[in-house]
Short mmCIF file of C-alpha atoms and ligand atoms in Angstrom, two decimals:
data_model
loop_
_atom_site.label_atom_id
_atom_site.label_comp_id
_atom_site.label_asym_id
_atom_site.label_seq_id
_atom_site.Cartn_x
_atom_site.Cartn_y
_atom_site.Cartn_z
CA MET A 108 -9.22 -18.58 4.06
CA VAL A 109 -11.32 -17.34 6.57
CA VAL A 110 -11.30 -13.27 7.69
CA GLY A 111 -10.76 -13.74 11.20
CA VAL A 112 -13.78 -10.81 12.60
CA HIS A 113 -13.62 -12.67 16.14
CA ARG A 114 -9.99 -11.78 17.29
CA PRO A 115 -9.55 -8.40 17.33
CA THR A 116 -6.36 -8.02 14.76
CA GLN A 117 -7.42 -5.82 12.22
CA LEU A 118 -5.93 -3.42 9.69
CA VAL A 119 -7.42 -0.30 9.24
CA ILE A 120 -7.64 1.93 6.42
CA ASP A 121 -8.23 5.39 6.90
CA ARG A 122 -9.91 6.48 3.80
CA GLN A 123 -8.63 10.43 4.34
CA ALA A 124 -5.81 9.81 4.36
CA LEU A 125 -6.50 7.43 0.75
CA ARG A 126 -8.39 10.54 -0.03
CA HIS A 127 -5.85 13.67 0.88
CA ASN A 128 -2.84 11.27 -1.09
CA ILE A 129 -4.40 11.13 -4.31
CA GLN A 130 -6.24 14.73 -4.32
CA SER A 131 -2.97 16.22 -3.69
CA GLU A 132 -1.52 14.75 -6.46
CA VAL A 133 -4.20 15.00 -8.93
CA SER A 134 -4.86 19.22 -7.89
CA ARG A 135 -1.16 19.41 -8.92
CA LEU A 136 -1.30 16.83 -12.77
CA LYS A 137 -0.80 19.50 -15.55
CA ALA A 138 -4.46 20.49 -17.77
CA GLY A 139 -5.40 17.87 -19.74
CA CYS A 140 -3.07 14.53 -17.34
CA GLU A 141 -5.36 12.23 -15.69
CA LEU A 142 -4.35 9.79 -12.69
CA PHE A 143 -4.77 5.89 -12.79
CA MET A 144 -4.85 4.53 -9.46
CA VAL A 145 -3.07 1.22 -9.32
CA VAL A 146 -5.28 -1.62 -6.89
CA LYS A 147 -3.36 -4.15 -7.97
CA ALA A 148 -2.71 -6.64 -4.61
CA ASN A 149 -6.18 -5.89 -3.48
CA GLY A 150 -5.48 -1.73 -3.66
CA TYR A 151 -1.77 -3.65 -2.39
CA GLY A 152 -3.74 -4.53 1.19
CA HIS A 153 -6.10 -1.97 1.47
CA GLY A 154 -8.93 -3.81 -0.42
CA ALA A 155 -9.37 -2.73 -3.88
CA ALA A 156 -12.83 -2.06 -4.71
CA GLN A 157 -12.82 0.41 -0.83
CA VAL A 158 -9.01 2.16 -2.41
CA ALA A 159 -11.08 2.25 -5.74
CA ARG A 160 -14.39 4.45 -4.65
CA VAL A 161 -12.41 7.01 -2.51
CA ALA A 162 -9.72 7.09 -6.01
CA LYS A 163 -12.87 8.02 -7.99
CA GLU A 164 -13.80 11.03 -5.70
CA ALA A 165 -10.71 12.15 -4.71
CA GLY A 166 -9.94 12.21 -8.90
CA ALA A 167 -9.27 9.03 -10.25
CA SER A 168 -10.19 8.79 -13.83
CA GLY A 169 -9.84 4.67 -14.16
CA PHE A 170 -7.37 1.80 -11.92
CA CYS A 171 -5.00 -0.32 -13.22
CA VAL A 172 -4.12 -4.26 -11.99
CA ALA A 173 -1.78 -6.77 -12.42
CA ILE A 174 -3.37 -9.26 -12.96
CA LEU A 175 -7.53 -10.14 -15.32
CA ASP A 176 -8.99 -11.54 -12.33
CA GLU A 177 -8.43 -7.47 -10.35
CA ALA A 178 -10.15 -6.23 -13.20
CA LEU A 179 -12.79 -8.43 -13.40
CA GLU A 180 -13.64 -8.10 -9.79
CA LEU A 181 -13.65 -4.31 -10.12
CA ARG A 182 -16.14 -4.15 -13.48
CA ALA A 183 -18.25 -6.94 -10.65
CA ALA A 184 -17.96 -4.08 -7.59
CA GLY A 185 -19.72 -1.74 -10.82
CA PHE A 186 -16.89 0.44 -11.76
CA ASN A 187 -17.07 1.02 -15.34
CA GLU A 188 -13.60 3.75 -15.59
CA PRO A 189 -11.05 2.28 -17.66
CA ILE A 190 -8.93 -0.37 -16.04
CA LEU A 191 -5.41 -1.41 -17.76
CA VAL A 192 -3.93 -4.55 -16.55
CA LEU A 193 -0.20 -4.19 -16.88
CA GLY A 194 1.04 -7.65 -16.33
CA VAL A 195 0.91 -9.91 -19.71
CA THR A 196 -3.04 -11.67 -19.58
CA ASN A 197 -4.03 -14.85 -22.06
CA PRO A 198 -4.35 -13.85 -25.30
CA ALA A 199 -7.32 -16.66 -24.63
CA ASP A 200 -8.93 -14.23 -22.63
CA ALA A 201 -8.99 -10.87 -25.32
CA PRO A 202 -13.25 -11.31 -25.97
CA LEU A 203 -13.25 -11.78 -22.28
CA MET A 204 -11.49 -8.71 -21.90
CA ALA A 205 -13.07 -6.21 -24.94
CA ALA A 206 -16.84 -7.99 -23.77
CA GLN A 207 -15.05 -6.52 -19.96
CA HIS A 208 -13.46 -3.19 -21.78
CA ILE A 209 -10.50 -3.56 -19.71
CA SER A 210 -7.25 -2.64 -22.18
CA ALA A 211 -4.43 -5.02 -22.75
CA THR A 212 -1.00 -4.56 -21.71
CA VAL A 213 1.43 -6.25 -24.75
CA ALA A 214 4.30 -6.63 -25.78
CA ALA A 215 4.63 -9.04 -28.72
CA THR A 216 3.75 -8.92 -31.79
CA ASP A 217 2.85 -13.24 -31.66
CA TRP A 218 1.23 -11.61 -28.19
CA LEU A 219 -1.47 -9.60 -31.08
CA GLU A 220 -1.92 -12.58 -33.83
CA GLU A 221 -2.83 -14.67 -30.89
CA ALA A 222 -5.84 -12.29 -29.68
CA GLU A 223 -6.49 -11.92 -32.97
CA HIS A 224 -6.76 -14.74 -34.18
CA TYR A 225 -10.43 -15.39 -30.45
CA LEU A 226 -11.52 -12.01 -31.16
CA ALA A 227 -12.34 -12.69 -35.07
CA LEU A 228 -14.04 -15.80 -33.93
CA ARG A 229 -16.69 -13.75 -32.23
CA SER A 230 -19.78 -12.50 -34.52
CA ALA A 231 -19.63 -9.08 -33.51
CA GLY A 232 -18.16 -7.18 -30.30
CA GLU A 233 -16.38 -3.46 -29.45
CA PRO A 234 -12.70 -3.99 -30.56
CA LEU A 235 -9.83 -4.92 -27.75
CA ARG A 236 -8.32 -1.71 -26.07
CA VAL A 237 -4.52 -2.73 -26.13
CA HIS A 238 -1.47 -0.48 -24.58
CA LEU A 239 1.90 -1.62 -25.09
CA GLY A 240 4.20 -1.79 -23.37
CA LEU A 241 8.38 -0.50 -23.96
CA ASP A 242 11.16 -2.12 -22.45
CA THR A 243 13.47 1.04 -22.04
CA GLY A 244 15.53 -0.56 -19.04
CA MET A 245 13.28 -2.18 -16.59
CA GLY A 246 14.21 -5.26 -18.59
CA ARG A 247 10.50 -6.88 -17.84
CA ILE A 248 8.35 -6.63 -20.61
CA GLY A 249 7.52 -4.59 -23.45
CA PHE A 250 9.26 -3.77 -26.66
CA ARG A 251 12.44 -3.26 -27.31
CA THR A 252 12.88 -0.84 -31.14
CA PRO A 253 11.77 0.75 -33.18
CA ALA A 254 11.50 -2.63 -35.90
CA GLU A 255 9.50 -3.81 -32.79
CA LEU A 256 7.41 -1.40 -31.78
CA LYS A 257 6.64 -0.70 -36.50
CA THR A 258 5.77 -4.39 -36.46
CA ALA A 259 2.87 -4.51 -33.85
CA THR A 260 1.52 -0.43 -34.33
CA ASP A 261 0.79 -1.72 -37.99
CA PHE A 262 -0.34 -5.38 -37.17
CA ILE A 263 -3.49 -3.25 -35.06
CA GLY A 264 -4.32 -0.96 -37.92
CA ASP A 265 -4.52 -3.65 -40.02
CA HIS A 266 -7.02 -5.56 -37.37
CA ALA A 267 -9.12 -2.61 -36.97
CA ALA A 268 -11.68 -5.03 -35.62
CA ALA A 269 -10.76 -6.87 -33.35
CA LEU A 270 -7.79 -4.22 -31.77
CA THR A 271 -7.99 -0.60 -30.88
CA PHE A 272 -4.55 1.15 -30.18
CA GLU A 273 -5.15 3.15 -26.52
CA GLY A 274 -2.23 3.87 -24.83
CA ILE A 275 1.83 3.13 -25.51
CA PHE A 276 4.03 2.84 -21.50
CA THR A 277 7.34 2.03 -20.12
CA HIS A 278 7.98 2.24 -16.71
CA PHE A 279 10.36 3.22 -15.13
CA SER A 280 13.27 1.05 -12.51
CA THR A 281 14.68 3.88 -11.11
CA ALA A 282 12.79 6.66 -10.65
CA ASP A 283 12.88 7.31 -6.97
CA ASP A 284 16.83 6.89 -7.46
CA PRO A 285 18.69 9.86 -6.22
CA ASP A 286 20.37 9.32 -8.88
CA ASP A 287 18.73 9.17 -12.30
CA THR A 288 21.80 8.50 -14.68
CA TYR A 289 19.81 5.46 -15.24
CA PHE A 290 16.25 6.92 -14.66
CA LYS A 291 17.98 9.17 -18.15
CA GLY A 292 18.40 7.30 -20.10
CA GLN A 293 15.73 5.45 -19.71
CA VAL A 294 13.94 8.37 -20.89
CA ALA A 295 15.62 8.95 -23.22
CA LYS A 296 15.02 5.36 -24.79
CA TRP A 297 11.48 6.88 -24.14
CA HIS A 298 11.63 9.30 -26.60
CA GLU A 299 13.85 6.80 -28.93
CA LEU A 300 10.91 4.58 -29.51
CA VAL A 301 7.85 6.41 -29.17
CA ASP A 302 9.07 9.09 -30.97
CA THR A 303 8.45 6.86 -34.32
CA LEU A 304 4.36 7.06 -34.14
CA ALA A 305 2.67 7.49 -36.33
CA GLN A 306 -0.03 8.61 -34.61
CA ARG A 307 -0.21 9.53 -30.72
CA PRO A 308 -2.74 6.91 -28.98
CA ARG A 309 -5.17 7.93 -25.89
CA TYR A 310 -2.99 7.57 -23.18
CA VAL A 311 1.09 7.09 -23.38
CA HIS A 312 2.46 7.49 -19.50
CA VAL A 313 5.40 7.11 -17.76
CA SER A 314 4.67 8.11 -14.10
CA ASN A 315 4.21 5.86 -11.24
CA SER A 316 4.59 7.91 -7.92
CA ALA A 317 8.32 8.20 -7.95
CA THR A 318 8.27 9.80 -11.39
CA SER A 319 4.62 11.83 -10.98
CA LEU A 320 6.09 12.50 -7.22
CA TRP A 321 10.08 13.79 -8.46
CA HIS A 322 9.91 14.18 -12.29
CA ASP A 323 6.14 15.19 -12.94
CA GLU A 324 7.63 16.97 -16.88
CA CYS A 325 7.58 13.30 -17.73
CA ASN A 326 4.38 12.93 -17.28
CA ASP A 327 2.63 13.49 -20.06
CA ASN A 328 -1.03 12.60 -19.97
CA LEU A 329 -1.42 10.22 -17.66
CA VAL A 330 -0.55 9.08 -13.61
CA ARG A 331 -0.59 4.87 -12.79
CA PHE A 332 -0.49 6.43 -9.58
CA GLY A 333 0.04 3.51 -6.80
CA ALA A 334 2.81 3.21 -3.31
CA ALA A 335 2.60 7.22 -3.22
CA GLY A 336 -1.82 6.80 -2.88
CA TYR A 337 -1.12 4.35 0.28
CA GLY A 338 0.71 7.03 1.81
CA LEU A 339 3.74 5.65 1.39
CA ASN A 340 7.16 7.74 0.24
CA PRO A 341 7.60 4.76 -2.86
CA SER A 342 11.79 5.84 -2.12
CA GLY A 343 12.02 5.43 0.90
CA TRP A 344 14.26 6.98 3.27
CA ALA A 345 16.17 7.34 0.26
CA ILE A 346 13.72 10.57 -1.25
CA PRO A 347 11.90 12.48 1.96
CA GLN A 348 11.66 15.74 0.61
CA THR A 349 7.83 15.68 -1.72
CA PRO A 350 5.88 17.56 -3.00
CA TYR A 351 2.95 17.44 -0.08
CA GLN A 352 2.53 15.76 3.22
CA LEU A 353 1.90 11.89 2.75
CA GLU A 354 -0.64 10.48 4.66
CA PRO A 355 -0.24 6.88 5.82
CA ALA A 356 -3.87 4.83 4.83
CA MET A 357 -2.98 1.55 6.64
CA SER A 358 -2.13 0.21 10.87
CA LEU A 359 -2.52 -2.52 12.02
CA THR A 360 -4.51 -3.13 15.68
CA SER A 361 -5.24 -5.48 17.49
CA GLU A 362 -4.65 -6.33 21.99
CA LEU A 363 -3.54 -8.45 24.66
CA VAL A 364 -4.74 -11.37 24.61
CA TYR A 365 -3.57 -12.72 27.77
CA THR A 366 -0.73 -11.73 30.02
CA LYS A 367 1.96 -13.37 32.18
CA ARG A 368 4.76 -12.86 35.40
CA LEU A 369 7.25 -14.48 33.46
CA GLN A 370 9.79 -15.86 36.20
CA ALA A 371 13.77 -15.22 35.07
CA GLY A 372 15.65 -18.23 33.42
CA GLN A 373 12.17 -19.25 31.83
CA SER A 374 11.48 -19.20 28.26
CA VAL A 375 9.06 -18.23 25.80
CA SER A 376 8.33 -19.57 22.30
CA TYR A 377 9.26 -22.14 20.11
CA GLY A 378 12.81 -22.72 20.52
CA ALA A 379 13.07 -21.27 23.42
CA THR A 380 15.56 -18.65 21.32
CA TYR A 381 14.32 -16.79 24.26
CA THR A 382 15.28 -17.16 28.36
CA ALA A 383 14.29 -14.28 30.85
CA GLN A 384 16.80 -12.04 32.96
CA GLN A 385 14.35 -11.23 35.39
CA ASP A 386 11.49 -11.59 36.89
CA GLU A 387 9.16 -9.88 33.71
CA TRP A 388 6.07 -9.38 32.36
CA VAL A 389 4.53 -10.47 29.70
CA GLY A 390 1.53 -9.81 27.32
CA THR A 391 0.42 -12.69 24.34
CA VAL A 392 -0.63 -10.95 20.63
CA PRO A 393 -3.06 -12.88 18.04
CA ILE A 394 -1.42 -12.47 15.13
CA GLY A 395 0.98 -13.92 13.58
CA TYR A 396 2.86 -14.80 10.18
CA ALA A 397 -0.16 -16.44 8.89
CA ASP A 398 -1.39 -13.26 8.62
CA GLY A 399 1.72 -12.03 7.09
CA TYR A 400 3.48 -10.49 10.60
CA GLU A 401 6.49 -11.82 9.84
CA ARG A 402 8.34 -14.64 11.72
CA ARG A 403 11.48 -12.59 11.05
CA LEU A 404 10.07 -9.78 12.97
CA GLN A 405 11.15 -11.06 16.80
CA GLY A 406 13.28 -8.56 18.50
CA PHE A 407 11.27 -5.68 16.76
CA HIS A 408 8.77 -3.99 18.48
CA VAL A 409 4.76 -2.75 18.97
CA LEU A 410 3.44 -0.08 21.18
CA VAL A 411 0.98 -1.70 24.29
CA ASP A 412 -1.52 1.48 25.03
CA GLY A 413 1.57 4.16 23.90
CA HIS A 414 4.92 1.99 25.17
CA VAL A 415 6.77 0.32 22.41
CA CYS A 416 7.31 -3.16 23.75
CA GLU A 417 9.71 -5.73 22.65
CA ILE A 418 8.51 -9.34 20.78
CA ILE A 419 10.03 -11.94 22.37
CA GLY A 420 10.89 -15.59 21.10
CA ARG A 421 9.93 -16.43 17.66
CA VAL A 422 6.81 -15.34 15.83
CA CYS A 423 4.18 -18.27 16.01
CA MET A 424 1.88 -19.10 13.10
CA ASP A 425 -0.50 -16.85 14.69
CA GLN A 426 0.78 -15.64 18.14
CA MET A 427 3.31 -13.79 19.51
CA MET A 428 4.49 -11.84 23.29
CA VAL A 429 6.28 -8.84 24.53
CA ARG A 430 7.67 -7.80 26.86
CA LEU A 431 5.72 -6.44 29.06
CA PRO A 432 6.82 -3.22 31.28
CA HIS A 433 3.91 -3.96 34.02
CA ASP A 434 0.95 -5.92 33.53
CA TYR A 435 -2.38 -4.27 32.04
CA PRO A 436 -5.77 -6.23 31.60
CA ARG A 437 -6.93 -8.35 29.04
CA GLY A 438 -8.01 -6.27 25.62
CA THR A 439 -5.84 -3.66 26.02
CA ARG A 440 -4.74 -2.11 22.78
CA VAL A 441 -1.40 -3.04 20.70
CA THR A 442 -0.41 -0.25 18.16
CA LEU A 443 1.55 -2.53 14.93
CA VAL A 444 1.71 -0.11 12.79
CA GLY A 445 0.31 3.14 12.81
CA GLN A 446 0.46 5.68 15.11
CA ASP A 447 -0.30 5.64 19.81
CA GLY A 448 0.02 8.59 21.29
CA ASP A 449 2.96 9.90 20.39
CA GLN A 450 4.93 6.40 19.68
CA GLN A 451 4.39 5.53 15.82
CA ILE A 452 5.49 2.64 14.16
CA THR A 453 5.64 2.87 9.48
CA LEU A 454 5.17 0.13 7.42
CA GLN A 455 8.51 1.14 6.88
CA ASP A 456 10.44 0.75 10.33
CA VAL A 457 8.74 -2.74 9.52
CA ALA A 458 10.63 -2.96 6.12
CA ASP A 459 13.48 -1.93 7.26
CA TYR A 460 13.33 -4.42 10.09
CA CYS A 461 12.58 -7.75 7.65
CA ASP A 462 15.46 -5.50 5.32
CA THR A 463 12.45 -4.94 2.44
CA ILE A 464 10.56 -2.35 0.70
CA HIS A 465 6.94 -1.65 2.65
CA TYR A 466 5.18 -2.54 -0.85
CA GLU A 467 6.27 -6.38 0.28
CA VAL A 468 4.66 -5.85 4.54
CA ALA A 469 1.78 -3.79 2.77
CA CYS A 470 0.50 -6.84 0.31
CA GLY A 471 1.78 -9.31 2.37
CA PHE A 472 -0.92 -9.07 5.30
CA THR A 473 -3.68 -12.06 4.09
CA SER A 474 -6.69 -11.81 4.00
CA ARG A 475 -7.96 -13.21 7.16
CA VAL A 476 -7.07 -9.78 8.96
CA PRO A 477 -10.30 -8.14 8.34
CA ARG A 478 -9.70 -4.68 6.95
CA HIS A 479 -11.21 -1.82 8.80
CA TYR A 480 -12.34 1.52 7.21
CA ILE A 481 -12.88 4.59 9.08
N1 LIG B 549 3.31 0.98 -13.19
C1 LIG B 549 3.36 -0.23 -13.09
C2 LIG B 549 3.60 -0.71 -14.62
C3 LIG B 549 3.93 -0.64 -12.28
O1 LIG B 549 4.17 -2.32 -11.98
C4 LIG B 549 4.05 -0.35 -10.43
C5 LIG B 549 3.96 -0.54 -9.79
O2 LIG B 549 4.39 -1.93 -10.03
C6 LIG B 549 2.76 1.40 -11.00
C7 LIG B 549 2.40 1.17 -12.37
C8 LIG B 549 2.40 1.87 -9.03
O3 LIG B 549 3.93 2.15 -8.89
P1 LIG B 549 4.14 2.95 -7.35
O4 LIG B 549 2.79 2.01 -5.84
O5 LIG B 549 5.57 2.26 -7.16
O6 LIG B 549 3.98 3.90 -7.84
#
């Protein structure tokens, strides 16, 4: 997809906000506990390499991504820090990961066996670093019994030329919930499994943003820090108190490219779902669902020169219309996410309207929207 540099619509990423969030977290961590910034999905839409650069300056000592290609992107951008791929990779890519010092998440012993097969075909090379994923209740990937875990660690121990046991981790599914019943069950299950290890690996980790913010006694020696680093409260509204102020790093801005006076009875956009009840001013904003600005945002609002203006009619693929209090010149600033004057629209507000979570909104903005770093 081309990047729309000749259009006034852009995502503005505030590096100072990223720095503030990450530094604030790093400074809370106990001695010996590291922070890996989670930059999967293009840094939650903020730009992976740019976020990684700021995160490194702010004290992150490594990165987590979801897929191998995201790890390779960071290596190609010159990052030498540890990188953990959180998702399941193809065992055939084990030699590539080992050569690039990229750590793999492993959720089954047959994966190790297959990876070892490919690693053994090499004439030389470092072992692949693996983190064993434990499923303590997330129900996604991971070993679930002490016996399964022992089989995996024994296999790694027996194939030291191919595999290194670098880490072990789990992922909590309700750390952002004020009710910690399920969370405590997962912690107990984690201990049932991890406490059977004969030897702890270099990294032992359970914490995403929510766990580190609200249950930091669990952190052990590594935090996988995502949403909160971007200034987003991982709980949405459920737990408003955070140990420090989260500063949202992402804004979305555009401009009015066209205005007109609509007469009472005239309609706007596909399906003619909006009809003016009286004469009114209407502005066109060059953004649409092909940019990740969802079609269901009809009826939501933007800020035009700091004034709240309703989105009228259907959001089109590339354009949408807003009702204006009066005429504005072409080029007037439109804020779709962010602050203008004393008004603010957050990613959480957009997510609420779309009946989803801010994670989905942030990483849903497509590559057609340029990212501008301030
Ligand atoms: N760890 C794992 C395994 C994840 O899947 C994620 C994100 O989905 C994270 C850490 C980061 O979570 P958060 O963005 O809530 O900090």
